[in-house]
Amino acid sequence: MLASYLSAIPLPCVFIGQDKRVLGANNLALTLKPGLVEQRSYILMFRQPAFGAAVEQCLSTKETQRATYLHTEGQQETRYELTCSYITLPEATQPEVKGILVCFQDITQVQQAGEIRRDFVANVSHELKTPLTALLGFIETLQGPAKNDAEARARFLGIMASEAKRMNRLVGDLLSLSRVEEDARMRPTDAVDIRDLLRSVIRNLSEVAKDRLHQIKFAAPDAPVKILGDQDQLTQVFTNLIENAQKYGGETAQVTVTLEEFDWDATLRRAAVRVRVQDSGPGIEAIHIPRLTERFYRIDSHRSREVGGTGLGLAIVKHIVNRHRGRLKIASVLGQGSTFTALLPKN
Ligand code: ADP
């Protein structure tokens, strides 16, 4: 009878008798703790002090107790919240079944989500606080010591404008990110000519490029290349990637954009296009590559801020590519430049 009660509970759980022996465990608990043996003392099975304290407290007070239980398997650590409840099973079914039902609820993801949210809020606050502090400082100076200094005023207003633009870019990127996250589940359904889209992104960015050394090379098939996509979001992806190639590629970096189409791609298992954005810049050290798409991850924060970066560009790129059911790959060899490849399904 006890076994059937326990197997109906959708969480790992064990039943501990008043004599501290394990009287039953469901399959989920046996998966969690393969060496669990019934009729043995729970103390030998669960050696964590918090577990013991909660069980003992529950035995003596008969009140529900909670505790945290850490389960380690290899490198993986799972955090459970334990609930110990004193219960008596109906006597008609089986006399003398009194004891403690211990249920294990996996709270690892909830806790991680909480940490990510706290980190994110801390990062956003920090990113906004820096330009805001600068703005407040300059306003104070302009109201006081530099009140009648026309030259200083012009200079400070210039800096204030660039700090305000930085905040504006950050807020813009945050809004883009939340919009992309919002419709992440809905795959875009419009037909987009990706060759035409890349041409127009390259045209816009070539205009802002300072010199001819930064001219962008573009190689593409002769005919239009249609894919299912979101025009604005794809424009944002390739604007971010090409802008990064220009920003971080160094003064003399060559930027090459290549568009190829395939009737069959083994990774996506369907017809696909591949867009490669290659620069001949200093490259990226291997340890940074897996983390580049994290929000606010920068290799050199000072350099990123100097060139107007928000640290969100690649996070946005990754989200948009995922929404298109594509893949983003980053490859780099120090001293030989970097290649950012977006693989996108055609249909
Ligand atoms: P940011 O706004 O700082 O440019 P991104 O998310 O676009 O943010 O990029 C994250 C970091 O990745 C950048 O700060 C930079 O250090 C690095 N990075 C991105 N693209 C390149 C590139 N083409 N070459 C070298 N480093 C790059």
Short mmCIF file of C-alpha atoms and ligand atoms in Angstrom, two decimals:
data_model
loop_
_atom_site.label_atom_id
_atom_site.label_comp_id
_atom_site.label_asym_id
_atom_site.label_seq_id
_atom_site.Cartn_x
_atom_site.Cartn_y
_atom_site.Cartn_z
CA MET A 1 0.00 0.00 0.00
CA LEU A 2 2.77 2.41 0.97
CA ALA A 3 4.55 1.63 -2.29
CA SER A 4 1.50 2.53 -4.37
CA TYR A 5 1.09 5.84 -2.53
CA LEU A 6 4.73 6.67 -3.09
CA SER A 7 4.68 5.74 -6.77
CA ALA A 8 1.75 8.14 -7.33
CA ILE A 9 3.83 11.13 -6.20
CA PRO A 10 5.50 12.83 -9.18
CA LEU A 11 8.63 13.78 -7.20
CA PRO A 12 11.39 11.64 -5.75
CA CYS A 13 10.22 10.76 -2.24
CA VAL A 14 11.09 8.42 0.60
CA PHE A 15 9.13 7.38 3.65
CA ILE A 16 11.00 7.21 6.94
CA GLY A 17 9.47 5.37 9.90
CA GLN A 18 9.51 6.56 13.50
CA ASP A 19 12.41 4.20 14.16
CA LYS A 20 14.37 6.13 11.48
CA ARG A 21 14.40 3.28 9.01
CA VAL A 22 13.55 3.85 5.37
CA LEU A 23 10.20 2.13 4.87
CA GLY A 24 9.72 2.94 1.23
CA ALA A 25 10.96 4.92 -1.76
CA ASN A 26 9.51 5.54 -5.21
CA ASN A 27 11.37 4.90 -8.47
CA LEU A 28 12.32 8.56 -8.86
CA ALA A 29 14.04 8.43 -5.45
CA LEU A 30 15.84 5.23 -6.44
CA THR A 31 17.11 6.97 -9.59
CA LEU A 32 18.29 9.88 -7.48
CA LYS A 33 19.94 7.61 -4.91
CA PRO A 34 20.67 4.23 -6.56
CA GLY A 35 22.14 2.70 -3.36
CA LEU A 36 18.96 3.31 -1.37
CA VAL A 37 18.02 0.20 0.62
CA GLU A 38 14.75 -0.20 2.45
CA GLN A 39 14.74 -1.11 6.15
CA ARG A 40 18.13 0.54 6.68
CA SER A 41 18.59 3.68 8.76
CA TYR A 42 18.08 6.86 6.73
CA ILE A 43 21.19 8.30 8.41
CA LEU A 44 23.36 5.84 6.47
CA MET A 45 21.70 6.83 3.18
CA PHE A 46 21.48 10.59 3.46
CA ARG A 47 24.50 11.90 5.22
CA GLN A 48 23.87 15.60 4.82
CA PRO A 49 23.42 17.34 8.19
CA ALA A 50 20.57 19.55 6.89
CA PHE A 51 18.65 16.41 5.86
CA GLY A 52 19.12 14.83 9.29
CA ALA A 53 18.19 18.01 11.13
CA ALA A 54 14.95 18.42 9.15
CA VAL A 55 13.94 14.77 9.71
CA GLU A 56 14.73 14.85 13.44
CA GLN A 57 12.89 18.14 13.90
CA CYS A 58 9.89 16.77 12.04
CA LEU A 59 9.95 13.57 14.15
CA SER A 60 9.99 15.49 17.41
CA THR A 61 7.54 18.30 16.54
CA LYS A 62 5.40 16.53 13.91
CA GLU A 63 5.48 19.82 11.99
CA THR A 64 6.46 20.18 8.35
CA GLN A 65 10.13 21.01 7.86
CA ARG A 66 12.05 22.25 4.83
CA ALA A 67 15.73 21.99 4.00
CA THR A 68 18.08 22.12 1.03
CA TYR A 69 19.70 18.96 -0.27
CA LEU A 70 22.63 19.01 -2.70
CA HIS A 71 23.08 16.10 -5.04
CA THR A 72 26.36 15.79 -6.92
CA GLU A 73 26.88 13.51 -9.87
CA GLY A 74 30.20 13.97 -11.64
CA GLN A 75 30.50 17.70 -12.36
CA GLN A 76 26.77 18.25 -12.14
CA GLU A 77 25.27 19.65 -8.94
CA THR A 78 21.52 19.55 -8.45
CA ARG A 79 19.84 21.47 -5.66
CA TYR A 80 16.67 20.05 -4.12
CA GLU A 81 14.26 21.55 -1.68
CA LEU A 82 13.20 18.89 0.80
CA THR A 83 9.80 18.88 2.40
CA CYS A 84 9.46 16.60 5.42
CA SER A 85 5.85 16.00 6.45
CA TYR A 86 4.73 13.84 9.34
CA ILE A 87 1.89 11.62 8.15
CA THR A 88 -0.16 8.66 9.27
CA LEU A 89 -1.45 6.31 6.60
CA PRO A 90 -5.05 5.07 7.21
CA GLU A 91 -4.94 2.17 9.69
CA ALA A 92 -7.39 0.13 7.64
CA THR A 93 -4.80 -0.19 4.90
CA GLN A 94 -1.78 -1.03 6.96
CA PRO A 95 -1.52 -0.54 10.73
CA GLU A 96 1.32 1.41 12.30
CA VAL A 97 2.41 3.24 9.17
CA LYS A 98 3.40 6.51 10.71
CA GLY A 99 6.42 8.48 9.79
CA ILE A 100 7.90 11.13 7.62
CA LEU A 101 7.35 11.63 3.94
CA VAL A 102 10.37 13.34 2.46
CA CYS A 103 9.83 14.84 -1.02
CA PHE A 104 12.69 16.19 -3.15
CA GLN A 105 11.87 19.11 -5.43
CA ASP A 106 14.54 20.09 -7.97
CA ILE A 107 15.00 23.86 -7.61
CA THR A 108 18.26 24.15 -9.61
CA GLN A 109 16.68 25.87 -12.62
CA VAL A 110 14.53 28.21 -10.55
CA GLN A 111 17.60 29.23 -8.63
CA GLN A 112 19.70 29.67 -11.79
CA ALA A 113 16.94 31.75 -13.40
CA GLY A 114 16.90 33.95 -10.29
CA GLU A 115 20.68 34.39 -10.47
CA ILE A 116 20.56 35.25 -14.18
CA ARG A 117 17.84 37.83 -13.54
CA ARG A 118 19.76 39.41 -10.67
CA ASP A 119 22.98 39.51 -12.75
CA PHE A 120 21.11 41.03 -15.66
CA VAL A 121 19.54 43.78 -13.55
CA ALA A 122 22.92 44.50 -11.94
CA ASN A 123 24.58 44.70 -15.38
CA VAL A 124 21.93 46.97 -16.87
CA SER A 125 22.06 49.27 -13.84
CA HIS A 126 25.83 49.44 -14.06
CA GLU A 127 25.80 50.13 -17.81
CA LEU A 128 23.27 52.95 -17.38
CA LYS A 129 24.85 54.36 -14.27
CA THR A 130 28.20 55.11 -15.90
CA PRO A 131 26.92 57.51 -18.61
CA LEU A 132 24.33 58.90 -16.22
CA THR A 133 26.99 59.76 -13.64
CA ALA A 134 29.03 61.48 -16.37
CA LEU A 135 25.98 63.49 -17.50
CA LEU A 136 25.16 64.60 -13.96
CA GLY A 137 28.78 65.61 -13.40
CA PHE A 138 28.86 67.76 -16.53
CA ILE A 139 25.51 69.38 -15.76
CA GLU A 140 26.82 70.35 -12.33
CA THR A 141 30.01 71.76 -13.85
CA LEU A 142 28.03 73.73 -16.43
CA GLN A 143 25.77 75.13 -13.72
CA GLY A 144 28.71 76.08 -11.53
CA PRO A 145 32.42 76.51 -12.35
CA ALA A 146 32.05 76.48 -16.17
CA LYS A 147 28.96 78.66 -16.26
CA ASN A 148 30.50 81.42 -18.32
CA ASP A 149 33.13 79.42 -20.17
CA ALA A 150 31.87 79.14 -23.76
CA GLU A 151 34.70 76.86 -24.88
CA ALA A 152 34.21 74.40 -22.01
CA ARG A 153 30.48 74.47 -22.58
CA ALA A 154 30.81 73.41 -26.22
CA ARG A 155 33.22 70.62 -25.29
CA PHE A 156 31.11 69.33 -22.40
CA LEU A 157 27.92 69.39 -24.47
CA GLY A 158 29.69 67.24 -27.07
CA ILE A 159 30.63 64.66 -24.40
CA MET A 160 27.14 64.81 -22.91
CA ALA A 161 25.60 64.14 -26.31
CA SER A 162 27.79 61.08 -26.82
CA GLU A 163 26.98 59.73 -23.32
CA ALA A 164 23.27 60.26 -23.95
CA LYS A 165 23.59 58.45 -27.31
CA ARG A 166 25.27 55.56 -25.51
CA MET A 167 22.33 55.28 -23.12
CA ASN A 168 19.96 55.47 -26.06
CA ARG A 169 21.79 52.63 -27.86
CA LEU A 170 21.70 50.52 -24.72
CA VAL A 171 17.98 51.04 -24.20
CA GLY A 172 17.41 50.32 -27.92
CA ASP A 173 19.36 47.06 -27.70
CA LEU A 174 17.54 46.04 -24.51
CA LEU A 175 14.21 46.60 -26.23
CA SER A 176 15.33 44.60 -29.30
CA LEU A 177 16.46 41.77 -27.08
CA SER A 178 13.19 41.60 -25.21
CA ARG A 179 11.20 41.77 -28.47
CA VAL A 180 13.23 38.94 -30.00
CA GLU A 181 12.81 36.87 -26.85
CA GLU A 182 9.10 37.50 -26.89
CA ASP A 183 8.53 36.00 -30.33
CA ALA A 184 11.31 33.40 -30.12
CA ARG A 185 8.83 30.54 -30.53
CA MET A 186 7.25 31.90 -33.70
CA ARG A 187 9.29 31.13 -36.77
CA PRO A 188 9.14 33.99 -39.30
CA THR A 189 6.97 33.28 -42.34
CA ASP A 190 7.86 36.09 -44.80
CA ALA A 191 9.88 35.43 -47.94
CA VAL A 192 13.06 37.51 -47.81
CA ASP A 193 15.67 37.94 -50.53
CA ILE A 194 18.76 37.55 -48.38
CA ARG A 195 21.11 38.57 -51.23
CA ASP A 196 19.29 41.87 -51.62
CA LEU A 197 19.15 42.35 -47.83
CA LEU A 198 22.92 41.81 -47.48
CA ARG A 199 23.58 44.24 -50.34
CA SER A 200 21.60 46.97 -48.65
CA VAL A 201 23.25 46.36 -45.24
CA ILE A 202 26.68 46.51 -46.91
CA ARG A 203 25.73 49.67 -48.80
CA ASN A 204 24.67 51.41 -45.58
CA LEU A 205 27.78 50.35 -43.67
CA SER A 206 30.14 51.19 -46.54
CA GLU A 207 28.87 54.76 -46.43
CA VAL A 208 29.83 55.13 -42.79
CA ALA A 209 33.20 53.40 -43.22
CA LYS A 210 35.89 56.02 -42.84
CA ASP A 211 38.25 54.98 -45.63
CA ARG A 212 38.59 52.69 -48.60
CA LEU A 213 40.57 50.17 -46.55
CA HIS A 214 37.32 49.34 -44.84
CA GLN A 215 35.39 48.61 -48.01
CA ILE A 216 33.42 45.43 -47.68
CA LYS A 217 33.78 42.65 -50.25
CA PHE A 218 30.65 40.73 -51.12
CA ALA A 219 30.44 37.38 -52.91
CA ALA A 220 26.99 35.98 -53.72
CA PRO A 221 25.16 33.84 -56.29
CA ASP A 222 23.96 35.53 -59.49
CA ALA A 223 20.25 35.11 -58.80
CA PRO A 224 18.13 36.31 -55.83
CA VAL A 225 18.24 33.96 -52.81
CA LYS A 226 14.90 33.62 -51.04
CA ILE A 227 14.57 32.38 -47.47
CA LEU A 228 11.85 32.44 -44.83
CA GLY A 229 12.72 35.25 -42.50
CA ASP A 230 12.05 38.51 -40.76
CA GLN A 231 13.48 41.35 -42.86
CA ASP A 232 14.14 43.75 -39.96
CA GLN A 233 15.64 41.15 -37.67
CA LEU A 234 17.93 39.73 -40.36
CA THR A 235 19.04 43.26 -41.19
CA GLN A 236 19.93 43.66 -37.53
CA VAL A 237 21.89 40.37 -37.49
CA PHE A 238 24.10 41.29 -40.43
CA THR A 239 24.44 44.93 -39.43
CA ASN A 240 25.74 43.79 -36.02
CA LEU A 241 28.13 41.20 -37.46
CA ILE A 242 29.57 43.47 -40.17
CA GLU A 243 29.80 46.43 -37.80
CA ASN A 244 31.70 44.24 -35.32
CA ALA A 245 34.08 43.15 -38.08
CA GLN A 246 34.73 46.81 -38.83
CA LYS A 247 34.95 47.88 -35.17
CA TYR A 248 37.16 45.10 -33.84
CA GLY A 249 38.98 44.18 -37.06
CA GLY A 250 41.41 47.05 -36.62
CA GLU A 251 42.29 49.99 -38.85
CA THR A 252 43.27 48.02 -41.91
CA ALA A 253 40.86 45.10 -41.57
CA GLN A 254 39.41 43.64 -44.72
CA VAL A 255 35.81 42.57 -44.32
CA THR A 256 34.45 39.87 -46.60
CA VAL A 257 30.82 38.77 -46.69
CA THR A 258 30.01 35.52 -48.51
CA LEU A 259 26.57 34.18 -49.28
CA GLU A 260 26.17 30.56 -50.39
CA GLU A 261 23.11 28.40 -50.85
CA PHE A 262 22.73 24.63 -50.48
CA ASP A 263 19.93 22.29 -51.53
CA TRP A 264 20.74 20.18 -48.49
CA ASP A 265 22.56 21.07 -45.30
CA ALA A 266 23.50 18.21 -42.99
CA THR A 267 23.28 20.29 -39.78
CA LEU A 268 19.84 21.78 -40.44
CA ARG A 269 18.71 18.76 -42.48
CA ARG A 270 17.10 20.91 -45.16
CA ALA A 271 17.90 23.48 -47.85
CA ALA A 272 19.90 26.35 -46.31
CA VAL A 273 21.94 29.47 -46.87
CA ARG A 274 25.24 30.23 -45.26
CA VAL A 275 26.39 33.79 -44.66
CA ARG A 276 29.97 34.27 -43.56
CA VAL A 277 31.29 37.56 -42.21
CA GLN A 278 35.06 37.38 -42.17
CA ASP A 279 37.55 39.95 -40.96
CA SER A 280 41.31 40.06 -41.11
CA GLY A 281 41.60 41.58 -37.62
CA PRO A 282 43.53 40.39 -34.56
CA GLY A 283 41.18 37.46 -33.90
CA ILE A 284 39.66 36.17 -30.69
CA GLU A 285 41.29 33.90 -28.11
CA ALA A 286 39.60 30.48 -27.97
CA ILE A 287 38.55 30.81 -24.30
CA HIS A 288 36.31 33.79 -25.12
CA ILE A 289 34.49 32.24 -28.09
CA PRO A 290 31.83 30.19 -26.25
CA ARG A 291 30.91 33.21 -24.10
CA LEU A 292 30.70 35.94 -26.76
CA THR A 293 26.93 35.59 -27.18
CA GLU A 294 26.27 36.09 -23.45
CA ARG A 295 24.68 39.39 -22.59
CA PHE A 296 27.27 42.04 -21.70
CA TYR A 297 30.21 39.71 -22.32
CA ARG A 298 33.08 41.67 -23.80
CA ILE A 299 36.71 40.73 -24.27
CA ASP A 300 37.88 44.27 -23.66
CA SER A 301 35.17 46.43 -22.07
CA HIS A 302 37.15 49.61 -22.53
CA ARG A 303 37.61 49.01 -26.27
CA SER A 304 33.95 48.00 -26.68
CA ARG A 305 32.74 51.22 -25.03
CA GLU A 306 35.22 53.28 -27.05
CA VAL A 307 33.73 51.99 -30.30
CA GLY A 308 30.16 52.44 -29.06
CA GLY A 309 29.42 48.82 -28.11
CA THR A 310 26.68 47.86 -25.67
CA GLY A 311 27.80 44.24 -25.16
CA LEU A 312 24.39 43.04 -26.37
CA GLY A 313 24.99 42.83 -30.15
CA LEU A 314 25.93 39.15 -30.37
CA ALA A 315 23.28 38.13 -27.81
CA ILE A 316 20.68 39.71 -30.13
CA VAL A 317 22.26 38.01 -33.17
CA LYS A 318 22.11 34.61 -31.51
CA HIS A 319 18.47 35.02 -30.46
CA ILE A 320 17.41 36.08 -33.95
CA VAL A 321 19.30 33.22 -35.62
CA ASN A 322 17.68 30.78 -33.17
CA ARG A 323 14.25 32.23 -33.93
CA HIS A 324 14.95 31.47 -37.61
CA ARG A 325 15.84 27.90 -36.56
CA GLY A 326 19.40 28.52 -37.76
CA ARG A 327 22.88 28.23 -36.21
CA LEU A 328 25.54 30.78 -35.39
CA LYS A 329 29.16 29.64 -35.50
CA ILE A 330 32.20 31.62 -34.45
CA ALA A 331 35.69 30.63 -35.53
CA SER A 332 38.90 32.54 -35.05
CA VAL A 333 42.66 32.13 -35.15
CA LEU A 334 44.68 34.68 -33.21
CA GLY A 335 46.43 37.00 -35.63
CA GLN A 336 44.40 35.80 -38.58
CA GLY A 337 40.97 37.28 -38.00
CA SER A 338 37.55 35.92 -37.16
CA THR A 339 34.66 34.39 -39.07
CA PHE A 340 31.06 34.63 -37.90
CA THR A 341 28.83 32.23 -39.82
CA ALA A 342 25.04 32.27 -39.82
CA LEU A 343 23.43 29.16 -41.20
CA LEU A 344 19.75 29.73 -42.00
CA PRO A 345 17.13 27.32 -43.36
CA LYS A 346 15.59 28.34 -46.70
CA ASN A 347 12.17 26.93 -45.96
P1 ADP B 1 29.69 45.01 -28.33
O1 ADP B 1 28.54 45.91 -28.24
O2 ADP B 1 30.64 45.14 -27.17
O3 ADP B 1 30.35 45.05 -29.65
P2 ADP B 1 28.88 42.31 -29.03
O4 ADP B 1 27.93 41.40 -28.33
O5 ADP B 1 28.54 42.71 -30.43
O6 ADP B 1 29.04 43.56 -28.10
O7 ADP B 1 30.30 41.63 -29.02
C1 ADP B 1 30.81 41.11 -27.82
C2 ADP B 1 32.32 41.15 -27.80
O8 ADP B 1 32.84 40.24 -28.77
C3 ADP B 1 32.91 42.50 -28.19
O9 ADP B 1 32.98 43.35 -27.07
C4 ADP B 1 34.28 42.10 -28.71
O10 ADP B 1 35.16 41.98 -27.62
C5 ADP B 1 34.07 40.70 -29.31
N1 ADP B 1 33.95 40.71 -30.79
C6 ADP B 1 32.80 40.72 -31.51
N2 ADP B 1 33.06 40.68 -32.83
C7 ADP B 1 34.40 40.61 -32.96
C8 ADP B 1 35.32 40.53 -34.10
N3 ADP B 1 34.88 40.53 -35.34
N4 ADP B 1 36.65 40.48 -33.82
C9 ADP B 1 37.10 40.49 -32.54
N5 ADP B 1 36.30 40.55 -31.45
C10 ADP B 1 34.98 40.62 -31.65
#
